[in-house]
Coordinates of C-alpha atoms in Angstrom, one line a residue:
X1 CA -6.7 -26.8 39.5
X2 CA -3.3 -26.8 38.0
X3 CA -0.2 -25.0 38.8
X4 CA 0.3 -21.1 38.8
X5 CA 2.6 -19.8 36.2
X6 CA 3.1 -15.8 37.5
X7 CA 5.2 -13.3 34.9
X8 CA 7.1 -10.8 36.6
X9 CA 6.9 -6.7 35.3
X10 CA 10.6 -6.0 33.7
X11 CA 12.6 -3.8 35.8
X12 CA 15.6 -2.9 33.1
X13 CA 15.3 0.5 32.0
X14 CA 13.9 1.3 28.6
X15 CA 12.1 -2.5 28.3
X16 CA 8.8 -2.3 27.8
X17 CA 7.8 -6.4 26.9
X18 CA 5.9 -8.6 28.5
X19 CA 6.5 -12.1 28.6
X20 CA 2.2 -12.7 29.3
X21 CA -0.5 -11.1 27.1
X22 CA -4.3 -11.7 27.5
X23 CA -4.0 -14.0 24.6
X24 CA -1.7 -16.3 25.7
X25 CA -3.2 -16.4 29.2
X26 CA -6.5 -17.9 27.5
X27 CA -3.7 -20.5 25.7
X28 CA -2.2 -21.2 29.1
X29 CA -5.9 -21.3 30.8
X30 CA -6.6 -24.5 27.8
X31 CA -3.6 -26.1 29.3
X32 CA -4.9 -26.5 33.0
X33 CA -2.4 -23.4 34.3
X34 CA -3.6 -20.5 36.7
X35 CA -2.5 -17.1 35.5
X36 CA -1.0 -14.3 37.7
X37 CA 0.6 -11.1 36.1
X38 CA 2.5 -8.4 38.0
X39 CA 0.3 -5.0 38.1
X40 CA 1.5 -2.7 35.6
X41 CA 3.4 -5.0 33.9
X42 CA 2.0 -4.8 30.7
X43 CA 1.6 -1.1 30.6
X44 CA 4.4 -0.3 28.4
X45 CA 3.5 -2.8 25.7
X46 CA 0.3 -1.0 25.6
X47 CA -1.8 -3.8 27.7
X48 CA -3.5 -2.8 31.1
X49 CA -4.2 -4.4 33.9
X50 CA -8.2 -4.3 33.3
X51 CA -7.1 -6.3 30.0
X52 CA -5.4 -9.1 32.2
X53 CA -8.4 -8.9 34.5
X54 CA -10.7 -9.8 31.5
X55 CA -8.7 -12.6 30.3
X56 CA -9.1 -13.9 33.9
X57 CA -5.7 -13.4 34.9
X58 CA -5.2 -12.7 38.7
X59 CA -3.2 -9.2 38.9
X60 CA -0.7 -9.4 41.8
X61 CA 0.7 -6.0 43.4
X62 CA 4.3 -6.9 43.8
X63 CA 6.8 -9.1 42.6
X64 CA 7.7 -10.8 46.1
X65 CA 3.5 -11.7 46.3
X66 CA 3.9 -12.9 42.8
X67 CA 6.7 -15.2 43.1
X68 CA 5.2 -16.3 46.3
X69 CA 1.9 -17.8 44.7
X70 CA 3.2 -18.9 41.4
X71 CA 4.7 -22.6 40.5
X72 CA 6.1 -21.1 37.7
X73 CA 7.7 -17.4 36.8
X74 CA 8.4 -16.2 33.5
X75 CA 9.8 -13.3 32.3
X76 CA 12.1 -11.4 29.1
X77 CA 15.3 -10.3 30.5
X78 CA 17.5 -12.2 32.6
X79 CA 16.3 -12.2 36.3
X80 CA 18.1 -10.2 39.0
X81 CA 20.4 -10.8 42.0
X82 CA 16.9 -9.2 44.2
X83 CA 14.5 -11.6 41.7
X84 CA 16.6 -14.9 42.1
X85 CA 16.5 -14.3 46.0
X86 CA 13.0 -14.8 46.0
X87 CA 13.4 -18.2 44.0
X88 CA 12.1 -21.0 45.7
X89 CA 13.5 -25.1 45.4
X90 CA 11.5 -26.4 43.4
X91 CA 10.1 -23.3 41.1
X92 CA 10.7 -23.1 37.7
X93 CA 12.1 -19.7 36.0
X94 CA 11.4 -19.2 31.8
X95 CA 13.4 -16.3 30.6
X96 CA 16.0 -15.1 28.8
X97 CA 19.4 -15.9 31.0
X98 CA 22.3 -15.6 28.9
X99 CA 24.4 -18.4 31.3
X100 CA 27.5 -17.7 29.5
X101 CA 28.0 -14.5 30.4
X102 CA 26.0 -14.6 34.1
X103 CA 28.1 -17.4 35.9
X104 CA 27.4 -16.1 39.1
X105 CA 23.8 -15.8 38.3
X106 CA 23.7 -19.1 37.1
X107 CA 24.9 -20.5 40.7
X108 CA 22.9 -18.2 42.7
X109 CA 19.6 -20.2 40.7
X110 CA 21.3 -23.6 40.8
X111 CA 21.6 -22.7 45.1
X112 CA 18.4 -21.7 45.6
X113 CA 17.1 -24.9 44.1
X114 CA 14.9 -23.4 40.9
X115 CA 14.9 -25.0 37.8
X116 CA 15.6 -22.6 34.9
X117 CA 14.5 -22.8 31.4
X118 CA 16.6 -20.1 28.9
X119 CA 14.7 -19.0 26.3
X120 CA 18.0 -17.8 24.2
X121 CA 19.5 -21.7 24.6
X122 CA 16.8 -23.5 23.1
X123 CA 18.4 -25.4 20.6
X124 CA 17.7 -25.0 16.8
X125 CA 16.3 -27.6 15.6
X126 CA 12.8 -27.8 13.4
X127 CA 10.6 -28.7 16.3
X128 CA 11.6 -25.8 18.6
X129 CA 11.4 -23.3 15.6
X130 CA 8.2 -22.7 18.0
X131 CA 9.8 -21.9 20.9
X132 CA 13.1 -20.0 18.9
X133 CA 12.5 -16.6 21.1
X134 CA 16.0 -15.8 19.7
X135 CA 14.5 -15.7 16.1
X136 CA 11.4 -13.6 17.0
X137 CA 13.1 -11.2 18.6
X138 CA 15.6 -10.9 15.6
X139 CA 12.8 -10.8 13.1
X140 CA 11.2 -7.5 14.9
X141 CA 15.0 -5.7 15.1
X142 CA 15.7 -6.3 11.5
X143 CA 11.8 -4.7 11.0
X144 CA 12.7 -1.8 13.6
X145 CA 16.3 -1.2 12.0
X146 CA 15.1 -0.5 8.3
X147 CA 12.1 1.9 10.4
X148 CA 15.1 3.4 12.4
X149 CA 16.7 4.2 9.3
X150 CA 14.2 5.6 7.4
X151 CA 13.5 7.5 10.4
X152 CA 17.7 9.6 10.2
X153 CA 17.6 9.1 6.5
X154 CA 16.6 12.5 4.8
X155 CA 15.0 10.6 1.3
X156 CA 12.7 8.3 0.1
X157 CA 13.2 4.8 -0.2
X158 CA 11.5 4.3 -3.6
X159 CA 11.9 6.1 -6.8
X160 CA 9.8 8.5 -7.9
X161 CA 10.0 10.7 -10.9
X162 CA 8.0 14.0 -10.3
X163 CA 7.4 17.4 -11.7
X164 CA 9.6 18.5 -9.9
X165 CA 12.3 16.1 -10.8
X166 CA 13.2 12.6 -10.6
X167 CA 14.5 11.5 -7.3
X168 CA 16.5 8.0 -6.9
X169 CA 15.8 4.8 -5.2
X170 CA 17.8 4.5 -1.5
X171 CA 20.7 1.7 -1.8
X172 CA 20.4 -0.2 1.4
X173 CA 23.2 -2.7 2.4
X174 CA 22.3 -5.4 4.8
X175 CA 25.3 -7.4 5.7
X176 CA 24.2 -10.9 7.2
X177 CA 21.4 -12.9 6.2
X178 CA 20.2 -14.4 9.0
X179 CA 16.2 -14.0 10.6
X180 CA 17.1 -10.2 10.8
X181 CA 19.1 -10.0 8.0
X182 CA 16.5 -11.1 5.9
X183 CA 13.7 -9.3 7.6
X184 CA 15.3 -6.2 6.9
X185 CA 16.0 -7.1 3.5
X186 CA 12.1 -7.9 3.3
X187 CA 11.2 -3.9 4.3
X188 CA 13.8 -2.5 2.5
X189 CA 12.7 -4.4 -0.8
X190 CA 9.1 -3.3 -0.3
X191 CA 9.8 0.3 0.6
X192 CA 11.3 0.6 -2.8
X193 CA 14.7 0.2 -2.2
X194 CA 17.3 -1.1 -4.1
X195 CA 18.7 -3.6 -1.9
X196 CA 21.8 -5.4 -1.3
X197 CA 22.6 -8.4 1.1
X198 CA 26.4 -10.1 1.8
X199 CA 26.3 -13.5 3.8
X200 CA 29.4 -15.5 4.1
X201 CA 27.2 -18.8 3.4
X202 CA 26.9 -18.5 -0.3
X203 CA 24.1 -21.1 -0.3
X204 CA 21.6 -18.0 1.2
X205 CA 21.9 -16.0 -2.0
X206 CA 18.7 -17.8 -3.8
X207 CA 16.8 -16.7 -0.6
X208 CA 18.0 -13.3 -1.2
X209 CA 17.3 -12.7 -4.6
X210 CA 13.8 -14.8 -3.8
X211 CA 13.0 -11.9 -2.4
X212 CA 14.0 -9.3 -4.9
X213 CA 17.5 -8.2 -3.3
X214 CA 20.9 -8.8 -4.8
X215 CA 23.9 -10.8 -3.7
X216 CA 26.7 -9.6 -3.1
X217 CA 29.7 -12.3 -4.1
X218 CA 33.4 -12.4 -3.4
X219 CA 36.0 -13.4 -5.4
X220 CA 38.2 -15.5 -3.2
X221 CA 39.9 -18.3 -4.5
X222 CA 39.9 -19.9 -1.1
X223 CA 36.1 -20.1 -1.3
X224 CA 33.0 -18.2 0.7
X225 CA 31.5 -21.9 1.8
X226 CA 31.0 -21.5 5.6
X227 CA 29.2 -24.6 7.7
X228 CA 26.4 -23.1 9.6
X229 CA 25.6 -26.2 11.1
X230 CA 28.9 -26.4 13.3
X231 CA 28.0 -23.6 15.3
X232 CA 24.1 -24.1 15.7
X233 CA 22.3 -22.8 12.8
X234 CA 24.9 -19.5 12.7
X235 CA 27.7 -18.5 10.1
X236 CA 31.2 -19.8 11.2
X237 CA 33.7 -17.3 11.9
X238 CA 35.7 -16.3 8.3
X239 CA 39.4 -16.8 8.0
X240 CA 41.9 -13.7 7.3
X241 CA 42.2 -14.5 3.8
X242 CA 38.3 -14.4 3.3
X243 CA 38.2 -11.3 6.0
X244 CA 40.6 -9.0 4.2
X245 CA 38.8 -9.8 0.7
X246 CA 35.0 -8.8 2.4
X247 CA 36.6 -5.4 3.9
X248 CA 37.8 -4.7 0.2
X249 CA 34.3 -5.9 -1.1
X250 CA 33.3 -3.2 1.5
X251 CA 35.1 -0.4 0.7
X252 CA 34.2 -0.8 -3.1
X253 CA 30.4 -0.8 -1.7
X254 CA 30.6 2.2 0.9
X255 CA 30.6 5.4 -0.9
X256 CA 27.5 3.7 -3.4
X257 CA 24.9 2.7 0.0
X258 CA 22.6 5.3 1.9
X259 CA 21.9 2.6 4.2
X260 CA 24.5 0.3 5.8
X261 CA 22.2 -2.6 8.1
X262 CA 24.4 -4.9 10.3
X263 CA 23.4 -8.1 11.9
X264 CA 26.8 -10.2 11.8
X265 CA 26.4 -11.3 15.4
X266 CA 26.9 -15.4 17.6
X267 CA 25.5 -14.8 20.8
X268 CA 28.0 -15.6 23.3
X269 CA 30.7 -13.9 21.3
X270 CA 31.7 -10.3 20.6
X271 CA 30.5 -8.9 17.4
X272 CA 33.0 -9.4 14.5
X273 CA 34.0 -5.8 13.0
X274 CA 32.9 -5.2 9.7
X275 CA 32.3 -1.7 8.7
X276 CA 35.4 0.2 9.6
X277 CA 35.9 3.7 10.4
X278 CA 37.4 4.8 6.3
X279 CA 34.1 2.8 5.1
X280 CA 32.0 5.6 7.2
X281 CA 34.1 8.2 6.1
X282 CA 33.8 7.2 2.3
X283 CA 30.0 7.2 2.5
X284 CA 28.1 10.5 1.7
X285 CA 27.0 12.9 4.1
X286 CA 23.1 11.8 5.2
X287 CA 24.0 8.2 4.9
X288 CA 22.5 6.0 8.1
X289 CA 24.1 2.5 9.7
X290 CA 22.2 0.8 11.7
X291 CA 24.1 -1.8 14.1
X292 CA 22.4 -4.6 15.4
X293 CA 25.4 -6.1 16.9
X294 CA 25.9 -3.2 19.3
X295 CA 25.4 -5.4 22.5
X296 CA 28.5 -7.6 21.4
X297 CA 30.3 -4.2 20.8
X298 CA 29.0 -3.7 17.5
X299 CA 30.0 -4.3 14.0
X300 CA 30.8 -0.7 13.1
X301 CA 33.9 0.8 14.6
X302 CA 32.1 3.5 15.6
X303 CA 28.9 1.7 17.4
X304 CA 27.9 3.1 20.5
X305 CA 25.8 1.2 22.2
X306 CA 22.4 2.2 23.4
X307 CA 23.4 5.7 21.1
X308 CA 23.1 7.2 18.1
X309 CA 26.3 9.0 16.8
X310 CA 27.0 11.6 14.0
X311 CA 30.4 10.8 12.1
X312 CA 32.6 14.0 10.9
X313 CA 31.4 13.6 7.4
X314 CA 27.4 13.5 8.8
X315 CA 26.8 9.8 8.8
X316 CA 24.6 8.1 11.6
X317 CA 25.4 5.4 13.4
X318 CA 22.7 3.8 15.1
X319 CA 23.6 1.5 18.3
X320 CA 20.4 1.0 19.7
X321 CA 20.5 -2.5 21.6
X322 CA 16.5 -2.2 22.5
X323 CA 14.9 -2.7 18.7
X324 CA 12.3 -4.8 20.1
X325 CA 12.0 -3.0 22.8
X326 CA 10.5 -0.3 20.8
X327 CA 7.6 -2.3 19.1
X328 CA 6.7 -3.5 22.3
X329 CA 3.1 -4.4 21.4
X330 CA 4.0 -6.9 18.3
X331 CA 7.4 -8.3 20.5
X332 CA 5.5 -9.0 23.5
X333 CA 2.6 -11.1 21.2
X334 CA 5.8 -13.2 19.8
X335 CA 7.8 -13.7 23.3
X336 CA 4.6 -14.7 25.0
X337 CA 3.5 -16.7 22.1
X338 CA 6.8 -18.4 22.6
X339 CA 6.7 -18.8 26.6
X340 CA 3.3 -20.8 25.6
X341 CA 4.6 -23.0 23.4
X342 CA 7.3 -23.9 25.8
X343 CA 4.8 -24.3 28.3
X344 CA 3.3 -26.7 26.4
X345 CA 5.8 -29.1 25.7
X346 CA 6.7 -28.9 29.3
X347 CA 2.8 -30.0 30.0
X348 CA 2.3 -33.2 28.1
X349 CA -0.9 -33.9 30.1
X350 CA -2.4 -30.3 29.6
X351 CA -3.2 -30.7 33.0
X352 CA -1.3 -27.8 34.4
X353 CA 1.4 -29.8 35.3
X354 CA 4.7 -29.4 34.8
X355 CA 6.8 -33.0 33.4
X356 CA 10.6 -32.1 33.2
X357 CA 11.5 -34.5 31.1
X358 CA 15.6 -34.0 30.5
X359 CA 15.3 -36.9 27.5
X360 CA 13.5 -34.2 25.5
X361 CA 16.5 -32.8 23.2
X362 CA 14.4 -29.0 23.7
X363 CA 13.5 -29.4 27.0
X364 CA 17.0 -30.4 28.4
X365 CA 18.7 -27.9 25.6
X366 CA 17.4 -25.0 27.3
X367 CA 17.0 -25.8 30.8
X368 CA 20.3 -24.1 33.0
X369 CA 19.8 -25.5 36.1
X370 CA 17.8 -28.5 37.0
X371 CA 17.0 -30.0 41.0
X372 CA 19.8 -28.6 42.4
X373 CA 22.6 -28.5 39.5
X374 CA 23.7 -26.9 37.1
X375 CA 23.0 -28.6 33.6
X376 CA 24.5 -26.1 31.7
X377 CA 26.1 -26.6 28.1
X378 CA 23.9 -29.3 26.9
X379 CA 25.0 -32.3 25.5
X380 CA 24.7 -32.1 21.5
X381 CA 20.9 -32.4 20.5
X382 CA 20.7 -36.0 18.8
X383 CA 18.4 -34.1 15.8
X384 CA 21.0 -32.1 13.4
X385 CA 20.6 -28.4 13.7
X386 CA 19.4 -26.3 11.4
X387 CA 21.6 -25.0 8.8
X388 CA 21.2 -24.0 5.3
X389 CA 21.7 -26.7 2.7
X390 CA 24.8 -27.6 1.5
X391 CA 25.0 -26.5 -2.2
X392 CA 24.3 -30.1 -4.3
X393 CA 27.2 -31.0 -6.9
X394 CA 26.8 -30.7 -10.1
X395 CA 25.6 -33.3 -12.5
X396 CA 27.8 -33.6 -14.9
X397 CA 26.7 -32.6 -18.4
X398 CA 26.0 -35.2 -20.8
X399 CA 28.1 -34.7 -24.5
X400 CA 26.2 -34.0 -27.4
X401 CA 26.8 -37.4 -28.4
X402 CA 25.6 -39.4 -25.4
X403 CA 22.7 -36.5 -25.4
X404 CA 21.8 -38.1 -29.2
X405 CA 22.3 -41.9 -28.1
X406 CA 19.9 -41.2 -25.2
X407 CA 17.2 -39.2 -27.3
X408 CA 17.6 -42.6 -29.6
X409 CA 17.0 -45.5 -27.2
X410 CA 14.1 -43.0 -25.7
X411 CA 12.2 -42.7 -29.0
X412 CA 13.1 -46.9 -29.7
X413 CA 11.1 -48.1 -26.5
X414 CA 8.7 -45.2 -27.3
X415 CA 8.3 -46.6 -30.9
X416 CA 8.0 -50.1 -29.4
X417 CA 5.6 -49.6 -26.6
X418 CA 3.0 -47.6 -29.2
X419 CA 3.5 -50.3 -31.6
X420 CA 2.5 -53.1 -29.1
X421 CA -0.5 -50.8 -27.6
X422 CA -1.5 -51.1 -31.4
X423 CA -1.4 -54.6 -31.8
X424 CA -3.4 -55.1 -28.5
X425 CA -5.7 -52.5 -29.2
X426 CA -6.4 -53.8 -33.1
X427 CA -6.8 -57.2 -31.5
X428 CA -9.5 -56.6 -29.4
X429 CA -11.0 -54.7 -32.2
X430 CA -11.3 -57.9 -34.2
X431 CA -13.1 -59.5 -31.4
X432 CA -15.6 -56.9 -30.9
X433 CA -16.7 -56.7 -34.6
X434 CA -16.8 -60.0 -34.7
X435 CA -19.7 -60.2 -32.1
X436 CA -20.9 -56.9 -32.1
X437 CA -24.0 -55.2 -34.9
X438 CA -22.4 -53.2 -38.1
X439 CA -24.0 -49.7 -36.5
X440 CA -22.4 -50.1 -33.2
X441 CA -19.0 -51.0 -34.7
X442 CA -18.9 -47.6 -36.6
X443 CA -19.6 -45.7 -33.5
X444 CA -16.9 -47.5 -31.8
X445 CA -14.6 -47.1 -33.9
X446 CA -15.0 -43.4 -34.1
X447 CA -15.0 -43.4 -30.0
X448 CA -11.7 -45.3 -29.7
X449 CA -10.2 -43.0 -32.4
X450 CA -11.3 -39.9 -30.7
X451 CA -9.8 -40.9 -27.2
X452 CA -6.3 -42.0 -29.3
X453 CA -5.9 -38.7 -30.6
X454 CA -6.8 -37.0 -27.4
X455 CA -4.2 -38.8 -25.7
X456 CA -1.5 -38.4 -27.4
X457 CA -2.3 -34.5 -27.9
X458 CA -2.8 -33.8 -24.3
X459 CA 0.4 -36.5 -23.0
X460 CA 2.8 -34.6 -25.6
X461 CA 2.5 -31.8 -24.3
X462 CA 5.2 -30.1 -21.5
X463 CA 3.7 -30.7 -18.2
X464 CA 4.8 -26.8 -17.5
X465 CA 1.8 -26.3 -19.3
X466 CA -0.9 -28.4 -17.6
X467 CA -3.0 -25.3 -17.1
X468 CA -6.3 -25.4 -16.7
X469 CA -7.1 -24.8 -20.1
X470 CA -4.9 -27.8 -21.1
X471 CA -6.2 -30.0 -18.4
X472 CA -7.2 -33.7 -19.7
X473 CA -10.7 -33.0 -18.0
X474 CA -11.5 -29.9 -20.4
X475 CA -10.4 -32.1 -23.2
X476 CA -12.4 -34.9 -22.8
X477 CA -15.4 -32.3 -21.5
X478 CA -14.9 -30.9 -25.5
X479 CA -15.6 -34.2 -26.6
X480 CA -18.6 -34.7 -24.5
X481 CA -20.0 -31.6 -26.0
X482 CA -19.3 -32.2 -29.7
X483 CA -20.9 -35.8 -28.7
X484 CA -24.4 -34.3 -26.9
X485 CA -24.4 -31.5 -29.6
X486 CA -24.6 -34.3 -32.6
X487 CA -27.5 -35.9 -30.2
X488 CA -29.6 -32.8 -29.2
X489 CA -31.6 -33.2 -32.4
X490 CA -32.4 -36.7 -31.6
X491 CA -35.7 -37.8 -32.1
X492 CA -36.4 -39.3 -28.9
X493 CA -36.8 -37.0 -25.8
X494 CA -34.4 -38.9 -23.5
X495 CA -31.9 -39.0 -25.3
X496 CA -32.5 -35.0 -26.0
X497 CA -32.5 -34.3 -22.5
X498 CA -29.8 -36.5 -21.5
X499 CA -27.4 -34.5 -24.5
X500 CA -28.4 -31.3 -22.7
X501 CA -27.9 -32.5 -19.9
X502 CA -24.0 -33.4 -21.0
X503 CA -23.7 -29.8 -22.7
X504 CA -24.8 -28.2 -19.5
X505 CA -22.0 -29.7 -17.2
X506 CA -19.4 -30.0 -19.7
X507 CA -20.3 -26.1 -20.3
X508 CA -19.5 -25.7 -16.3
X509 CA -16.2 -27.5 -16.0
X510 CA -14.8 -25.6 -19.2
X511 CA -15.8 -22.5 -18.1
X512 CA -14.8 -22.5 -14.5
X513 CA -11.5 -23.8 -16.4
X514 CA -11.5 -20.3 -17.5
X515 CA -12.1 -18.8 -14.3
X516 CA -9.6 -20.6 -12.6
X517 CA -6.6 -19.5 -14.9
X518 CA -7.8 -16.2 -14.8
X519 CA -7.0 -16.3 -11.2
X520 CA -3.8 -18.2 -11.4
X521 CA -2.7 -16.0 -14.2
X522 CA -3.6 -12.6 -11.6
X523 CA -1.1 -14.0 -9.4
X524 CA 1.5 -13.0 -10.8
X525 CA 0.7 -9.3 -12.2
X526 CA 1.5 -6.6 -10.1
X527 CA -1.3 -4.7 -8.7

């Protein structure tokens, strides 16, 4: 039997997650690890206890029984002062911690012995995209914020024109293009909106407009380029040149928007204010911002956190810190699904085990405290963070006149290499006929002519156009045909059934041709 991994019910007010669903307790179960859940935990996410039960988890009454039979506790929010107390040496503690801002927290842990793993300091690298509870959780608030505003926002999102009159589309702003940004520009798009996005990373604008939204550029002689990569995978903080010429892109924007969406936010810092108090007052009365940086103390000057507020021109500003809070079902599934892929890095053996191995650049990224001591920052992963691309340079354009010399040296060794094919190919012509019957030669002749012209029709053409109508099979299936067509009147019955034989498959690979394109083709109509 392997070790007990135990997940705690969340005693923060207004949380409803989970960190362990019946799913990811039969994942954990694969891995050699003995399940325990907290009773009533799951009841705000919409999960009973008689659910646990029948995924074989062992439903414990209280957290102090629960920490006492479990090897391993994991939870969402950052543990207590009361939870922490009940840590034991050696016990390890997944959750969210936030050890910059809990110092104290932090050393209570590192004295009572417990190794913690943080869920919001796993690094951001490819292989812990997995694990990125950060990113999930951001993916479901940028979902919930485009909800929440529909929700205060009096319209539609689409266009519509009626009998009764044609109503217009909902401009929605969503400033930051990170995982939320870009979830919300996702909802917004396919509610019918007509979406903007800002980033200070210019390189993010072909995701944007990917997904049907527009840019919004600057500008600024000094340049928009920000380095993601220098501060993990986020957008660097803007100078006061490139600051002053966004808060005028702003103020252009704010009296055109119905929906302003916020996610400009570096955890560990406070929120960098973007929408000011005259951009709220220049947008029309009904208009809805949502802030998503409200725990940092918000992007908007008027953010409330954990409030909504009604401006004196009527605009609503939503500070809700708890987005994914309120889809608990779908944000427990994804934080659980993380804590299992944690789980199994951290179980190499799938033998309910736990191996802490600090070389691995996740495992020792995340992990606080560790045997005693606190191991928190991390060295620098030795894998690159993630970061958007840097824009390529430019090739430099070719002149017309080194465009023609090319064009002439291409169609030289193309002229050559045809001309010695030729010479080969009339060679070994002349030693065929010279062995082979009259009556075979003329058939040859008219085969290797036939495969020559095929060639060069099907090669010449753009490879764009390799459907599969212009496929080389279908072509050389038309010759088969022609070929067992001219042979179905054949005298002798093999060869008759042998040419029908041809006709019949080549018939099959040309049609389902057809079939195929027709299904490529229906890709890319709207329904």
């Amino acid at each position: 039997m392997g070790q007990k991994v135990g997940a705690l019910r969340e005693l923060a007010i207004g949380e409803s997650r989970v960190s362990l669903t019946p799913d990811s307790a039969v994942q954990l179960r694969k891995l050699g690890y003995v399940c325990f859940v907290e009773a009533g935990a799951g009841e705000a996410a919409g999960i009973s206890d008689a659910a646990y039960r029948a995924a074989g988890v062992t439903v414990v009454a209280d957290a102090a029984a629960l920490v006492a039979a479990s090897d391993v506790i994991v939870k969402v929010r950052p543990p207590t002062t009361a939870e922490v107390d009940l840590l034991s040496a050696g016990q390890t503690l997944i959750s969210f911690f936030h050890p910059g801002q809990n110092g104290e927290l932090l050393e209570q842990a590192r004295s009572k012995g417990a190794n913690v793993i943080a869920m919001d300091m796993v690094p951001r690298i490819s292989r812990a995209q997995k694990m990125d509870a950060l990113s999930s959780m951001a993916n479901i608030a940028g979902y919930r914020a485009v909800i929440e505003a529909g929700n205060h926002f009096g319209r539609f999102f689409t266009g519509q024109i009626t009998a009764a009159g044609k109503v217009p589309p909902a401009r929605v702003l969503v400033i930051g293009a990170g995982v939320a940004g870009l979830a919300a520009i996702g909802v917004a798009v396919s509610l019918g909106a007509q979406t903007y996005a800002f980033d200070v990373r210019p390189e993010v604008a072909e995701q944007i407009e990917s997904m049907g939204a527009e840019f919004v550029y600057l500008d600024f002689d000094g340049g928009a380029q920000q380095d993601g990569a220098a501060t993990g995978g986020y957008a660097a903080p803007s100078t006061p040149e490139f600051r002053e010429k966004q808060l005028a892109k702003f103020r252009e924007l704010a009296p055109q928007m119905d929906i302003v969406i916020t996610t400009a936010l570096i955890p560990g810092r406070d929120a960098p204010k973007l929408w000011l108090d005259d951009m709220v007052a220049a947008m029309k009365p009904g208009s809805v911002v949502v802030d998503l940086a409200a725990e940092r103390g918000g992007n908007c000057d008027l953010t409330v956190a954990d409030q909504k507020v009604v401006s004196d021109n009527g605009v609503t500003v939503i500070g809700y810190t708890d987005f994914p809070s309120r889809m608990a079902a779908q944000s427990s599934a994804l934080y659980a699904t993380n804590i299992r892929h944690m789980l199994t890095d951290l179980t190499p053996g799938k033998d309910g085990v736990i191996v802490h191995n600090m070389e691995d650049d996740v495992i020792r990224g995340a992990t606080v405290t560790f045997e005693g001591a606190i191991t928190w920052p991390p060295p620098p992963p030795k894998i690159a963070a993630i970061a958007a691309q840097k824009p390529k340079e430019k090739v430099k354009e070719p002149t017309p006149e080194e465009k023609r010399a090319a064009e002439a040296a291409a169609f030289k060794a193309e002229t050559k290499n045809q001309l010695v094919l030729l010479a080969v190919g009339t060679a070994l012509m002349l030693i065929v006929g010279a062995f082979a019957p009259s009556a075979f030669m003329s058939h040859f002749i008219v085969f290797v002519l036939a495969c020559f012209v095929g060639f060069q029709v099907i090669w010449n053409v753009s490879h764009s156009l390799h459907t599969p109508l212009m496929a080389v099979t279908n072509a050389i299936s038309g010759i088969v045909i022609l070929g067992a067509l001219l042979q179905v009147g054949s005298g002798n019955g093999l060869v008759v059934i042998l040419a029908a034989l041809s006709v019949l498959i080549a018939t099959i690979n040309i049609v389902g041709g057809f079939l195929v394109t027709r299904r490529m083709l229906a890709m890319f109509q709207k329904s």
